[in-house]
mmCIF file of C-alpha atoms and ligand atoms in Angstrom:
data_model
loop_
_atom_site.group_PDB
_atom_site.id
_atom_site.type_symbol
_atom_site.label_atom_id
_atom_site.label_comp_id
_atom_site.label_asym_id
_atom_site.label_seq_id
_atom_site.Cartn_x
_atom_site.Cartn_y
_atom_site.Cartn_z
ATOM 1 C CA MET L 1 -20.297 -9.419 21.603
ATOM 2 C CA THR L 2 -21.469 -12.205 19.217
ATOM 3 C CA ASN L 3 -22.132 -10.594 15.903
ATOM 4 C CA ALA L 4 -19.782 -10.703 13.004
ATOM 5 C CA PHE L 5 -19.914 -6.929 12.577
ATOM 6 C CA ASP L 6 -20.916 -4.129 14.785
ATOM 7 C CA SER L 7 -24.158 -2.578 13.656
ATOM 8 C CA ASP L 8 -23.954 0.793 15.459
ATOM 9 C CA THR L 9 -20.470 1.216 13.618
ATOM 10 C CA LEU L 10 -22.044 0.479 10.385
ATOM 11 C CA ALA L 11 -25.117 2.682 11.067
ATOM 12 C CA PHE L 12 -22.375 5.390 11.900
ATOM 13 C CA TYR L 13 -20.687 5.311 8.443
ATOM 14 C CA GLN L 14 -24.293 4.833 6.656
ATOM 15 C CA GLY L 15 -25.346 8.046 8.179
ATOM 16 C CA ASN L 16 -22.336 10.074 7.881
ATOM 17 C CA ALA L 17 -20.871 8.819 4.550
ATOM 18 C CA ALA L 18 -20.771 12.164 2.902
ATOM 19 C CA ASP L 19 -19.342 13.945 5.809
ATOM 20 C CA TYR L 20 -16.801 11.214 6.275
ATOM 21 C CA ALA L 21 -15.768 11.411 2.632
ATOM 22 C CA ALA L 22 -15.315 15.089 2.835
ATOM 23 C CA TRP L 23 -13.120 14.833 5.890
ATOM 24 C CA SER L 24 -10.848 12.013 4.868
ATOM 25 C CA LYS L 25 -7.465 13.090 3.332
ATOM 26 C CA HIS L 26 -4.829 10.680 2.331
ATOM 27 C CA ARG L 27 -1.291 10.957 2.287
ATOM 28 C CA HIS L 28 -0.425 7.610 0.485
ATOM 29 C CA VAL L 29 3.048 7.379 2.025
ATOM 30 C CA ARG L 30 2.349 3.810 3.551
ATOM 31 C CA LEU L 31 0.160 2.921 0.564
ATOM 32 C CA ASP L 32 3.105 3.743 -1.781
ATOM 33 C CA GLN L 33 5.317 1.583 0.384
ATOM 34 C CA PHE L 34 2.929 -1.261 0.173
ATOM 35 C CA LEU L 35 2.513 -0.927 -3.489
ATOM 36 C CA GLY L 36 6.213 -0.907 -4.067
ATOM 37 C CA ARG L 37 6.235 -4.543 -2.861
ATOM 38 C CA LEU L 38 3.906 -5.723 -5.518
ATOM 39 C CA PRO L 39 4.370 -6.431 -9.269
ATOM 40 C CA PRO L 40 3.113 -4.075 -11.782
ATOM 41 C CA GLY L 41 -0.573 -4.387 -12.458
ATOM 42 C CA ALA L 42 -1.084 -6.596 -9.350
ATOM 43 C CA SER L 43 -4.453 -7.660 -8.219
ATOM 44 C CA ILE L 44 -5.365 -5.968 -5.000
ATOM 45 C CA LEU L 45 -8.588 -6.373 -2.859
ATOM 46 C CA GLU L 46 -9.352 -3.018 -0.827
ATOM 47 C CA LEU L 47 -11.419 -3.784 2.385
ATOM 48 C CA GLY L 48 -13.523 -1.100 4.081
ATOM 49 C CA CYS L 49 -12.691 1.489 1.252
ATOM 50 C CA GLY L 50 -14.704 4.070 2.705
ATOM 51 C CA ALA L 51 -14.794 6.938 0.271
ATOM 52 C CA GLY L 52 -12.367 5.281 -2.093
ATOM 53 C CA ALA L 53 -9.408 7.767 -2.123
ATOM 54 C CA ASP L 54 -6.767 4.724 -1.628
ATOM 55 C CA SER L 55 -8.598 2.761 -4.483
ATOM 56 C CA ALA L 56 -8.486 5.937 -6.753
ATOM 57 C CA HIS L 57 -4.643 6.072 -6.049
ATOM 58 C CA MET L 58 -3.952 2.447 -6.761
ATOM 59 C CA ILE L 59 -6.197 2.353 -10.066
ATOM 60 C CA LYS L 60 -4.299 5.434 -11.251
ATOM 61 C CA GLN L 61 -0.966 3.361 -11.002
ATOM 62 C CA GLY L 62 -2.538 0.578 -13.034
ATOM 63 C CA PHE L 63 -3.286 -1.807 -10.450
ATOM 64 C CA ASP L 64 -6.107 -4.337 -10.680
ATOM 65 C CA VAL L 65 -8.126 -3.107 -7.899
ATOM 66 C CA ARG L 66 -11.261 -4.522 -6.174
ATOM 67 C CA PRO L 67 -12.803 -1.721 -3.824
ATOM 68 C CA THR L 68 -15.398 -2.897 -1.259
ATOM 69 C CA ASP L 69 -16.989 -1.661 1.703
ATOM 70 C CA GLY L 70 -19.476 -2.804 4.208
ATOM 71 C CA SER L 71 -21.746 0.146 4.068
ATOM 72 C CA PRO L 72 -23.742 0.618 0.803
ATOM 73 C CA GLN L 73 -23.542 4.442 1.390
ATOM 74 C CA MET L 74 -20.050 4.359 1.846
ATOM 75 C CA ALA L 75 -19.531 2.141 -1.204
ATOM 76 C CA ALA L 76 -21.705 4.776 -3.151
ATOM 77 C CA GLN L 77 -19.322 7.470 -2.068
ATOM 78 C CA ALA L 78 -16.460 5.391 -3.425
ATOM 79 C CA ALA L 79 -18.473 4.623 -6.672
ATOM 80 C CA GLN L 80 -19.094 8.325 -7.294
ATOM 81 C CA ARG L 81 -15.225 9.091 -6.819
ATOM 82 C CA LEU L 82 -14.109 5.911 -8.989
ATOM 83 C CA GLY L 83 -16.709 6.187 -11.735
ATOM 84 C CA ARG L 84 -17.246 2.457 -11.325
ATOM 85 C CA ASP L 85 -19.356 0.057 -9.151
ATOM 86 C CA VAL L 86 -18.153 -0.614 -5.681
ATOM 87 C CA GLU L 87 -19.225 -3.839 -4.048
ATOM 88 C CA THR L 88 -20.892 -3.846 -0.562
ATOM 89 C CA LEU L 89 -19.097 -6.504 1.216
ATOM 90 C CA LEU L 90 -18.635 -7.178 5.068
ATOM 91 C CA PHE L 91 -15.359 -8.553 6.173
ATOM 92 C CA HIS L 92 -16.934 -11.879 7.190
ATOM 93 C CA GLN L 93 -18.409 -12.394 3.832
ATOM 94 C CA LEU L 94 -15.066 -12.498 1.971
ATOM 95 C CA ASP L 95 -14.783 -15.906 0.286
ATOM 96 C CA ALA L 96 -11.637 -16.137 -2.050
ATOM 97 C CA ASP L 97 -8.955 -18.515 -2.471
ATOM 98 C CA ALA L 98 -5.436 -17.343 -3.436
ATOM 99 C CA LEU L 99 -6.833 -14.575 -5.668
ATOM 100 C CA TYR L 100 -5.017 -11.452 -4.561
ATOM 101 C CA ASP L 101 -1.384 -10.311 -4.678
ATOM 102 C CA GLY L 102 -2.399 -7.675 -2.080
ATOM 103 C CA VAL L 103 -5.073 -7.004 0.506
ATOM 104 C CA TRP L 104 -5.222 -3.343 1.673
ATOM 105 C CA ALA L 105 -7.415 -2.503 4.696
ATOM 106 C CA ASN L 106 -6.599 0.920 6.078
ATOM 107 C CA ALA L 107 -8.355 1.910 9.211
ATOM 108 C CA CYS L 108 -11.135 -0.576 9.108
ATOM 109 C CA LEU L 109 -10.486 -3.858 10.636
ATOM 110 C CA LEU L 110 -10.301 -1.829 13.858
ATOM 111 C CA HIS L 111 -13.997 -2.001 13.854
ATOM 112 C CA VAL L 112 -14.091 -5.952 14.048
ATOM 113 C CA PRO L 113 -15.322 -7.303 17.176
ATOM 114 C CA ARG L 114 -12.471 -8.908 19.150
ATOM 115 C CA ASN L 115 -13.888 -12.491 18.896
ATOM 116 C CA GLU L 116 -14.374 -12.183 15.302
ATOM 117 C CA LEU L 117 -10.948 -10.778 14.291
ATOM 118 C CA GLY L 118 -9.281 -14.073 13.940
ATOM 119 C CA GLY L 119 -11.823 -15.465 11.617
ATOM 120 C CA VAL L 120 -11.603 -12.364 9.354
ATOM 121 C CA LEU L 121 -7.763 -12.547 9.295
ATOM 122 C CA ALA L 122 -7.878 -16.203 8.181
ATOM 123 C CA ARG L 123 -10.403 -15.188 5.325
ATOM 124 C CA ILE L 124 -7.729 -12.779 4.265
ATOM 125 C CA TRP L 125 -5.030 -15.114 4.610
ATOM 126 C CA ARG L 126 -6.988 -17.591 2.188
ATOM 127 C CA ALA L 127 -7.592 -14.713 -0.223
ATOM 128 C CA LEU L 128 -4.039 -13.943 -0.591
ATOM 129 C CA LYS L 129 -1.823 -15.749 -3.310
ATOM 130 C CA PRO L 130 1.249 -17.421 -1.735
ATOM 131 C CA GLY L 131 3.811 -14.443 -1.174
ATOM 132 C CA GLY L 132 0.934 -11.972 -1.252
ATOM 133 C CA TRP L 133 1.077 -8.913 1.054
ATOM 134 C CA PHE L 134 -1.449 -7.645 3.651
ATOM 135 C CA TYR L 135 -1.713 -4.202 5.329
ATOM 136 C CA ALA L 136 -4.205 -3.296 8.051
ATOM 137 C CA SER L 137 -4.216 -0.516 10.737
ATOM 138 C CA TYR L 138 -5.651 -0.464 14.113
ATOM 139 C CA LYS L 139 -6.121 2.047 16.932
ATOM 140 C CA GLY L 140 -3.953 0.789 19.820
ATOM 141 C CA GLY L 141 -5.226 0.069 23.447
ATOM 142 C CA GLU L 142 -5.836 -2.388 26.020
ATOM 143 C CA ALA L 143 -9.493 -3.486 25.771
ATOM 144 C CA GLU L 144 -12.444 -3.063 23.259
ATOM 145 C CA GLY L 145 -14.616 -0.101 23.697
ATOM 146 C CA ARG L 146 -16.401 2.714 21.623
ATOM 147 C CA ASP L 147 -15.366 6.269 20.792
ATOM 148 C CA LYS L 148 -17.622 9.269 21.371
ATOM 149 C CA LEU L 149 -19.523 8.901 18.013
ATOM 150 C CA ALA L 150 -20.577 5.138 19.158
ATOM 151 C CA ARG L 151 -18.098 3.379 16.769
ATOM 152 C CA TYR L 152 -16.792 0.201 18.168
ATOM 153 C CA TYR L 153 -12.913 -0.323 18.230
ATOM 154 C CA ASN L 154 -11.010 -3.532 19.277
ATOM 155 C CA TYR L 155 -8.244 -1.164 20.561
ATOM 156 C CA PRO L 156 -5.372 -4.136 20.550
ATOM 157 C CA THR L 157 -1.935 -4.441 21.944
ATOM 158 C CA GLU L 158 0.706 -5.309 19.474
ATOM 159 C CA ASP L 159 1.239 -8.737 21.372
ATOM 160 C CA TRP L 160 -2.712 -9.396 21.045
ATOM 161 C CA LEU L 161 -2.736 -8.685 17.274
ATOM 162 C CA ARG L 162 0.496 -10.822 16.468
ATOM 163 C CA GLU L 163 -1.305 -13.531 18.275
ATOM 164 C CA ARG L 164 -4.463 -13.259 16.200
ATOM 165 C CA TYR L 165 -2.246 -13.087 13.025
ATOM 166 C CA ARG L 166 -0.394 -16.143 14.026
ATOM 167 C CA GLU L 167 -3.522 -18.283 14.625
ATOM 168 C CA ALA L 168 -5.027 -17.002 11.216
ATOM 169 C CA GLY L 169 -2.247 -18.508 8.944
ATOM 170 C CA ALA L 170 1.512 -18.882 8.272
ATOM 171 C CA TRP L 171 3.319 -15.450 7.320
ATOM 172 C CA SER L 172 6.820 -15.156 6.222
ATOM 173 C CA SER L 173 6.944 -11.809 7.888
ATOM 174 C CA LEU L 174 4.876 -9.769 10.113
ATOM 175 C CA ALA L 175 5.967 -6.229 11.016
ATOM 176 C CA VAL L 176 4.183 -3.711 13.244
ATOM 177 C CA GLU L 177 4.982 0.011 13.376
ATOM 178 C CA ALA L 178 3.341 2.569 15.680
ATOM 179 C CA ASN L 179 2.669 6.436 15.324
ATOM 180 C CA GLU L 180 0.170 9.023 16.601
ATOM 181 C CA ASP L 181 -2.703 10.348 14.465
ATOM 182 C CA VAL L 182 -5.903 12.163 15.016
ATOM 183 C CA GLY L 183 -9.257 10.645 13.886
ATOM 184 C CA TYR L 184 -12.544 11.658 12.850
ATOM 185 C CA ASP L 185 -13.450 11.910 16.280
ATOM 186 C CA ASN L 186 -10.805 14.384 16.637
ATOM 187 C CA LYS L 187 -8.853 12.630 19.270
ATOM 188 C CA PRO L 188 -5.082 11.675 19.113
ATOM 189 C CA ALA L 189 -4.736 7.967 18.890
ATOM 190 C CA VAL L 190 -1.715 5.471 18.574
ATOM 191 C CA ILE L 191 -2.086 3.716 15.175
ATOM 192 C CA LEU L 192 -0.551 0.264 14.753
ATOM 193 C CA HIS L 193 0.273 -0.478 11.309
ATOM 194 C CA VAL L 194 0.570 -4.224 10.524
ATOM 195 C CA THR L 195 2.209 -5.389 7.369
ATOM 196 C CA ALA L 196 2.431 -9.279 6.536
ATOM 197 C CA GLN L 197 3.378 -11.450 3.893
ATOM 198 C CA LYS L 198 1.941 -14.856 3.395
ATOM 199 C CA VAL L 199 4.262 -17.730 3.130
ATOM 200 C CA THR L 200 5.164 -18.868 -0.479
HETATM 201 N N1 SAM M 1 -10.401 2.718 4.467
HETATM 202 C C1 SAM M 1 -11.002 4.046 4.392
HETATM 203 C C2 SAM M 1 -9.949 5.288 4.730
HETATM 204 O O1 SAM M 1 -8.888 4.762 5.050
HETATM 205 O O2 SAM M 1 -10.529 6.184 4.651
HETATM 206 C C3 SAM M 1 -12.296 4.169 5.491
HETATM 207 C C4 SAM M 1 -11.969 3.922 6.820
HETATM 208 S S1 SAM M 1 -13.316 4.026 7.962
HETATM 209 C C5 SAM M 1 -12.500 4.559 9.430
HETATM 210 C C6 SAM M 1 -13.874 2.499 8.128
HETATM 211 C C7 SAM M 1 -14.480 1.879 7.234
HETATM 212 O O3 SAM M 1 -14.942 0.556 7.355
HETATM 213 C C8 SAM M 1 -15.941 2.504 6.693
HETATM 214 O O4 SAM M 1 -16.187 2.771 5.489
HETATM 215 C C9 SAM M 1 -16.977 1.453 7.223
HETATM 216 O O5 SAM M 1 -18.129 1.521 6.417
HETATM 217 C C10 SAM M 1 -16.092 0.108 6.991
HETATM 218 N N2 SAM M 1 -16.690 -1.033 7.790
HETATM 219 C C11 SAM M 1 -16.917 -1.101 9.144
HETATM 220 N N3 SAM M 1 -17.229 -2.327 9.599
HETATM 221 C C12 SAM M 1 -17.203 -3.010 8.360
HETATM 222 C C13 SAM M 1 -17.512 -4.426 8.160
HETATM 223 N N4 SAM M 1 -17.909 -5.166 9.103
HETATM 224 N N5 SAM M 1 -17.167 -4.816 6.822
HETATM 225 C C14 SAM M 1 -16.882 -4.075 6.003
HETATM 226 N N6 SAM M 1 -16.579 -2.775 6.105
HETATM 227 C C15 SAM M 1 -16.724 -2.144 7.247
#
């Protein structure tokens, strides 16, 4: 795979944005833990924001949020929910230097082709301020593949992920937790939750 993003995956979100938005329900437990690490009013970049539920939660709590998604249709769903513009931004287009206290990327970097993930993580590392926090979640597995809806997943092991993070930049902490959940494809999956802090 040589593309910086998977076009079939983005086509899926483009074509199913409203259904996905209606399906997605957010419990915010991990998001609240993440926000608890940040100062009040902190600047947060959300990548792959989907229908915008997490950004809505962060904005409500007074954080300075930049919601983004790579699919214009999903960004439009989020804009409708948030009542503000939501930028269309593909992960590999992120070009920021020490701007954010936090980067939140729930269930979206799991769609980054394996050979591109290191480059995207390096961009996120650069976008964070020293000491900034970064959360992302992945579906665990042994090798890349597609679900029955044709969405691409990188399906990493914890060790493989840790290597990619280490190559991307220096972190003062890197924690991985696993649990089980059922996705839009209705299939149970192991979710790897990765929380990292950039060195100060
Ligand atoms: N974060 C949201 C949530 O938790 O509900 C959405 C998760 S959804 C599984 C994955 C999102 O990633 C979709 O909104 C999709 O459009 C976006 N996405 C997929 N590939 C992307 C890419 N290369 N760049 C930016 N966004 C992308």
